[in-house]
Tab-separated table of N, CA and C in Angstrom:
chain	number	residue	atom	x	y	z
A	1	MET	N	25.146	21.839	66.196
A	1	MET	CA	24.556	23.046	66.742
A	1	MET	C	23.117	22.750	67.166
A	2	PRO	N	22.730	23.220	68.294
A	2	PRO	CA	21.344	23.009	68.713
A	2	PRO	C	20.400	23.963	67.955
A	3	VAL	N	19.670	23.407	67.016
A	3	VAL	CA	18.706	24.209	66.256
A	3	VAL	C	17.339	23.556	66.349
A	4	ARG	N	16.308	24.368	66.185
A	4	ARG	CA	14.935	23.879	66.127
A	4	ARG	C	14.340	24.379	64.828
A	5	LEU	N	13.930	23.452	64.003
A	5	LEU	CA	13.434	23.799	62.683
A	5	LEU	C	11.950	23.498	62.545
A	6	LEU	N	11.252	24.363	61.839
A	6	LEU	CA	9.889	24.129	61.407
A	6	LEU	C	9.951	24.004	59.897
A	7	ILE	N	9.351	22.960	59.365
A	7	ILE	CA	9.330	22.834	57.914
A	7	ILE	C	7.889	22.768	57.424
A	8	GLU	N	7.688	23.224	56.201
A	8	GLU	CA	6.400	23.119	55.521
A	8	GLU	C	6.572	22.135	54.380
A	9	THR	N	5.648	21.184	54.290
A	9	THR	CA	5.766	20.173	53.254
A	9	THR	C	4.388	19.644	52.899
A	10	CYS	N	4.346	18.630	52.075
A	10	CYS	CA	3.066	18.047	51.682
A	10	CYS	C	2.972	16.605	52.156
A	11	VAL	N	1.768	16.089	52.153
A	11	VAL	CA	1.495	14.726	52.608
A	11	VAL	C	2.381	13.722	51.880
A	12	GLY	N	2.503	13.871	50.574
A	12	GLY	CA	3.306	12.939	49.787
A	12	GLY	C	4.751	12.866	50.236
A	13	ASP	N	5.316	13.999	50.632
A	13	ASP	CA	6.707	14.006	51.100
A	13	ASP	C	6.857	13.243	52.412
A	14	ILE	N	5.890	13.399	53.299
A	14	ILE	CA	5.954	12.688	54.580
A	14	ILE	C	5.844	11.184	54.342
A	15	LEU	N	4.915	10.777	53.483
A	15	LEU	CA	4.769	9.351	53.182
A	15	LEU	C	6.032	8.803	52.528
A	16	ARG	N	6.613	9.564	51.626
A	16	ARG	CA	7.847	9.152	50.956
A	16	ARG	C	8.987	8.975	51.954
A	17	ASP	N	9.066	9.864	52.938
A	17	ASP	CA	10.169	9.872	53.891
A	17	ASP	C	9.840	9.169	55.204
A	18	ALA	N	8.799	8.357	55.217
A	18	ALA	CA	8.357	7.705	56.460
A	18	ALA	C	9.493	6.996	57.180
A	19	ASP	N	10.378	6.367	56.431
A	19	ASP	CA	11.454	5.593	57.063
A	19	ASP	C	12.619	6.451	57.556
A	20	ILE	N	12.597	7.751	57.276
A	20	ILE	CA	13.700	8.606	57.747
A	20	ILE	C	13.217	9.773	58.616
A	21	LEU	N	11.968	9.731	59.070
A	21	LEU	CA	11.475	10.823	59.911
A	21	LEU	C	12.268	10.971	61.203
A	22	GLU	N	12.825	9.876	61.693
A	22	GLU	CA	13.666	9.993	62.896
A	22	GLU	C	14.918	10.821	62.592
A	23	GLN	N	15.362	10.820	61.356
A	23	GLN	CA	16.507	11.656	60.969
A	23	GLN	C	16.102	13.127	60.914
A	24	TYR	N	14.849	13.406	60.509
A	24	TYR	CA	14.342	14.781	60.575
A	24	TYR	C	14.483	15.285	62.014
A	25	ARG	N	13.996	14.464	62.952
A	25	ARG	CA	14.015	14.846	64.362
A	25	ARG	C	15.451	15.049	64.838
A	26	ALA	N	16.335	14.140	64.482
A	26	ALA	CA	17.739	14.235	64.890
A	26	ALA	C	18.399	15.488	64.304
A	27	ALA	N	17.923	15.934	63.143
A	27	ALA	CA	18.484	17.123	62.496
A	27	ALA	C	17.927	18.418	63.079
A	28	GLY	N	16.972	18.301	64.012
A	28	GLY	CA	16.442	19.499	64.654
A	28	GLY	C	15.037	19.880	64.245
A	29	VAL	N	14.403	19.081	63.388
A	29	VAL	CA	13.025	19.381	63.002
A	29	VAL	C	12.122	19.016	64.181
A	30	TRP	N	11.404	19.976	64.680
A	30	TRP	CA	10.526	19.737	65.820
A	30	TRP	C	9.072	20.046	65.501
A	31	HIS	N	8.810	20.606	64.299
A	31	HIS	CA	7.464	21.033	63.930
A	31	HIS	C	7.336	20.910	62.413
A	32	ILE	N	6.300	20.205	61.957
A	32	ILE	CA	6.060	20.075	60.516
A	32	ILE	C	4.653	20.558	60.209
A	33	TYR	N	4.573	21.495	59.275
A	33	TYR	CA	3.319	22.062	58.790
A	33	TYR	C	2.986	21.369	57.472
A	34	VAL	N	1.807	20.744	57.417
A	34	VAL	CA	1.404	19.982	56.233
A	34	VAL	C	0.104	20.554	55.686
A	35	GLY	N	0.071	20.805	54.390
A	35	GLY	CA	-1.149	21.267	53.734
A	35	GLY	C	-2.083	20.103	53.455
A	36	VAL	N	-3.016	19.861	54.371
A	36	VAL	CA	-3.990	18.783	54.196
A	36	VAL	C	-5.146	19.272	53.319
A	37	GLU	N	-5.609	20.479	53.551
A	37	GLU	CA	-6.613	21.217	52.784
A	37	GLU	C	-8.056	20.757	52.965
A	38	GLY	N	-8.311	19.470	53.110
A	38	GLY	CA	-9.692	19.017	53.271
A	38	GLY	C	-9.764	17.686	53.993
A	39	THR	N	-10.942	17.413	54.551
A	39	THR	CA	-11.144	16.168	55.286
A	39	THR	C	-12.083	15.214	54.552
A	40	HIS	N	-12.525	15.607	53.382
A	40	HIS	CA	-13.390	14.760	52.558
A	40	HIS	C	-12.796	14.658	51.159
A	41	GLN	N	-12.882	13.486	50.597
A	41	GLN	CA	-12.246	13.235	49.304
A	41	GLN	C	-12.743	14.176	48.215
A	42	GLU	N	-14.022	14.536	48.250
A	42	GLU	CA	-14.561	15.452	47.229
A	42	GLU	C	-13.805	16.777	47.224
A	43	ARG	N	-13.456	17.261	48.408
A	43	ARG	CA	-12.709	18.524	48.521
A	43	ARG	C	-11.290	18.358	47.969
A	44	LEU	N	-10.647	17.272	48.356
A	44	LEU	CA	-9.282	17.047	47.865
A	44	LEU	C	-9.271	16.940	46.346
A	45	ASP	N	-10.274	16.293	45.781
A	45	ASP	CA	-10.368	16.182	44.328
A	45	ASP	C	-10.613	17.559	43.698
A	46	LEU	N	-11.493	18.352	44.311
A	46	LEU	CA	-11.769	19.698	43.819
A	46	LEU	C	-10.498	20.547	43.802
A	47	PHE	N	-9.673	20.400	44.833
A	47	PHE	CA	-8.442	21.175	44.951
A	47	PHE	C	-7.276	20.550	44.193
A	48	LYS	N	-7.534	19.407	43.533
A	48	LYS	CA	-6.509	18.701	42.747
A	48	LYS	C	-5.269	18.372	43.588
A	49	LYS	N	-5.523	17.849	44.795
A	49	LYS	CA	-4.431	17.507	45.707
A	49	LYS	C	-3.728	16.202	45.335
A	50	HIS	N	-4.392	15.329	44.598
A	50	HIS	CA	-3.816	14.048	44.167
A	50	HIS	C	-3.385	13.178	45.347
A	51	ILE	N	-4.165	13.252	46.426
A	51	ILE	CA	-3.954	12.388	47.587
A	51	ILE	C	-5.315	11.884	48.058
A	52	GLN	N	-5.283	10.879	48.890
A	52	GLN	CA	-6.490	10.340	49.503
A	52	GLN	C	-6.539	10.808	50.964
A	53	CYS	N	-7.736	10.934	51.512
A	53	CYS	CA	-7.885	11.364	52.907
A	53	CYS	C	-7.071	10.479	53.850
A	54	GLU	N	-7.103	9.188	53.599
A	54	GLU	CA	-6.376	8.267	54.483
A	54	GLU	C	-4.875	8.550	54.459
A	55	GLN	N	-4.346	9.012	53.325
A	55	GLN	CA	-2.925	9.343	53.256
A	55	GLN	C	-2.603	10.530	54.162
A	56	SER	N	-3.511	11.486	54.245
A	56	SER	CA	-3.303	12.625	55.148
A	56	SER	C	-3.271	12.155	56.590
A	57	ARG	N	-4.207	11.276	56.941
A	57	ARG	CA	-4.240	10.733	58.305
A	57	ARG	C	-2.943	9.988	58.613
A	58	GLN	N	-2.491	9.226	57.639
A	58	GLN	CA	-1.246	8.465	57.786
A	58	GLN	C	-0.062	9.398	58.021
A	59	ALA	N	0.028	10.456	57.226
A	59	ALA	CA	1.141	11.398	57.342
A	59	ALA	C	1.170	12.047	58.725
A	60	ILE	N	0.010	12.460	59.218
A	60	ILE	CA	-0.054	13.086	60.540
A	60	ILE	C	0.367	12.084	61.619
A	61	ALA	N	-0.083	10.844	61.495
A	61	ALA	CA	0.295	9.806	62.464
A	61	ALA	C	1.805	9.562	62.433
A	62	LEU	N	2.395	9.567	61.245
A	62	LEU	CA	3.845	9.370	61.132
A	62	LEU	C	4.615	10.511	61.796
A	63	ILE	N	4.163	11.732	61.549
A	63	ILE	CA	4.822	12.897	62.151
A	63	ILE	C	4.745	12.808	63.676
A	64	ASN	N	3.544	12.579	64.183
A	64	ASN	CA	3.364	12.502	65.630
A	64	ASN	C	4.136	11.324	66.215
A	65	GLY	N	4.196	10.220	65.487
A	65	GLY	CA	4.938	9.050	65.948
A	65	GLY	C	6.431	9.275	66.016
A	66	ALA	N	6.919	10.251	65.259
A	66	ALA	CA	8.343	10.595	65.285
A	66	ALA	C	8.639	11.653	66.345
A	67	ASP	N	7.658	11.921	67.209
A	67	ASP	CA	7.802	12.920	68.272
A	67	ASP	C	8.055	14.310	67.707
A	68	ILE	N	7.342	14.612	66.612
A	68	ILE	CA	7.413	15.919	65.967
A	68	ILE	C	6.019	16.528	66.032
A	69	ILE	N	5.928	17.811	66.291
A	69	ILE	CA	4.640	18.506	66.329
A	69	ILE	C	4.098	18.605	64.912
A	70	SER	N	2.824	18.282	64.736
A	70	SER	CA	2.188	18.419	63.426
A	70	SER	C	1.215	19.592	63.442
A	71	GLU	N	1.172	20.289	62.325
A	71	GLU	CA	0.218	21.385	62.124
A	71	GLU	C	-0.313	21.233	60.710
A	72	THR	N	-1.605	21.458	60.535
A	72	THR	CA	-2.195	21.306	59.210
A	72	THR	C	-2.967	22.552	58.820
A	73	SER	N	-3.233	22.659	57.528
A	73	SER	CA	-4.078	23.735	57.035
A	73	SER	C	-5.268	23.122	56.311
A	74	PHE	N	-6.378	23.844	56.345
A	74	PHE	CA	-7.596	23.428	55.670
A	74	PHE	C	-8.161	24.621	54.916
A	75	ILE	N	-8.744	24.379	53.768
A	75	ILE	CA	-9.346	25.438	52.964
A	75	ILE	C	-10.832	25.499	53.279
A	76	LEU	N	-11.303	26.674	53.616
A	76	LEU	CA	-12.717	26.921	53.863
A	76	LEU	C	-13.152	28.144	53.072
A	77	GLY	N	-14.419	28.162	52.670
A	77	GLY	CA	-14.977	29.358	52.063
A	77	GLY	C	-14.968	29.409	50.551
A	78	VAL	N	-14.746	28.279	49.892
A	78	VAL	CA	-14.831	28.280	48.427
A	78	VAL	C	-16.292	28.443	48.030
A	79	PRO	N	-16.576	28.907	46.810
A	79	PRO	CA	-17.967	29.169	46.415
A	79	PRO	C	-18.922	27.991	46.631
A	80	GLU	N	-18.452	26.773	46.486
A	80	GLU	CA	-19.310	25.605	46.627
A	80	GLU	C	-19.554	25.226	48.090
A	81	GLU	N	-18.924	25.920	49.016
A	81	GLU	CA	-18.994	25.588	50.438
A	81	GLU	C	-20.394	25.829	50.989
A	82	THR	N	-20.803	24.958	51.900
A	82	THR	CA	-22.070	25.132	52.621
A	82	THR	C	-21.752	25.126	54.117
A	83	ARG	N	-22.718	25.502	54.910
A	83	ARG	CA	-22.544	25.436	56.354
A	83	ARG	C	-22.241	24.009	56.780
A	84	GLU	N	-22.892	23.075	56.131
A	84	GLU	CA	-22.699	21.664	56.459
A	84	GLU	C	-21.282	21.195	56.099
A	85	SER	N	-20.778	21.604	54.940
A	85	SER	CA	-19.434	21.160	54.548
A	85	SER	C	-18.366	21.803	55.425
A	86	ILE	N	-18.601	23.035	55.851
A	86	ILE	CA	-17.671	23.681	56.785
A	86	ILE	C	-17.678	22.942	58.120
A	87	ALA	N	-18.862	22.629	58.624
A	87	ALA	CA	-18.971	21.901	59.890
A	87	ALA	C	-18.308	20.534	59.788
A	88	ALA	N	-18.460	19.864	58.650
A	88	ALA	CA	-17.847	18.543	58.473
A	88	ALA	C	-16.333	18.650	58.464
A	89	THR	N	-15.781	19.682	57.862
A	89	THR	CA	-14.333	19.870	57.849
A	89	THR	C	-13.821	20.140	59.255
A	90	LEU	N	-14.518	20.996	59.968
A	90	LEU	CA	-14.081	21.319	61.334
A	90	LEU	C	-14.204	20.122	62.246
């Protein structure tokens, strides 16, 4: 059946499934939403993401390399946030 799927997942799942992302595409996945949350390691540690920034970059590259649309989310506005940290994330 011709279906188009959007899935939400985490960086770790994409890295784990790197060798089968072409099967995601063949199954109809055309868009993957990944919770990256931050672009600096201090933020990821604060949010207890248990990933490294480079792993997020890797996951996005894998998704895009599989001809799948990538979408990410970032957290802004926590009490420790400054104008500078917001600008750095953006």
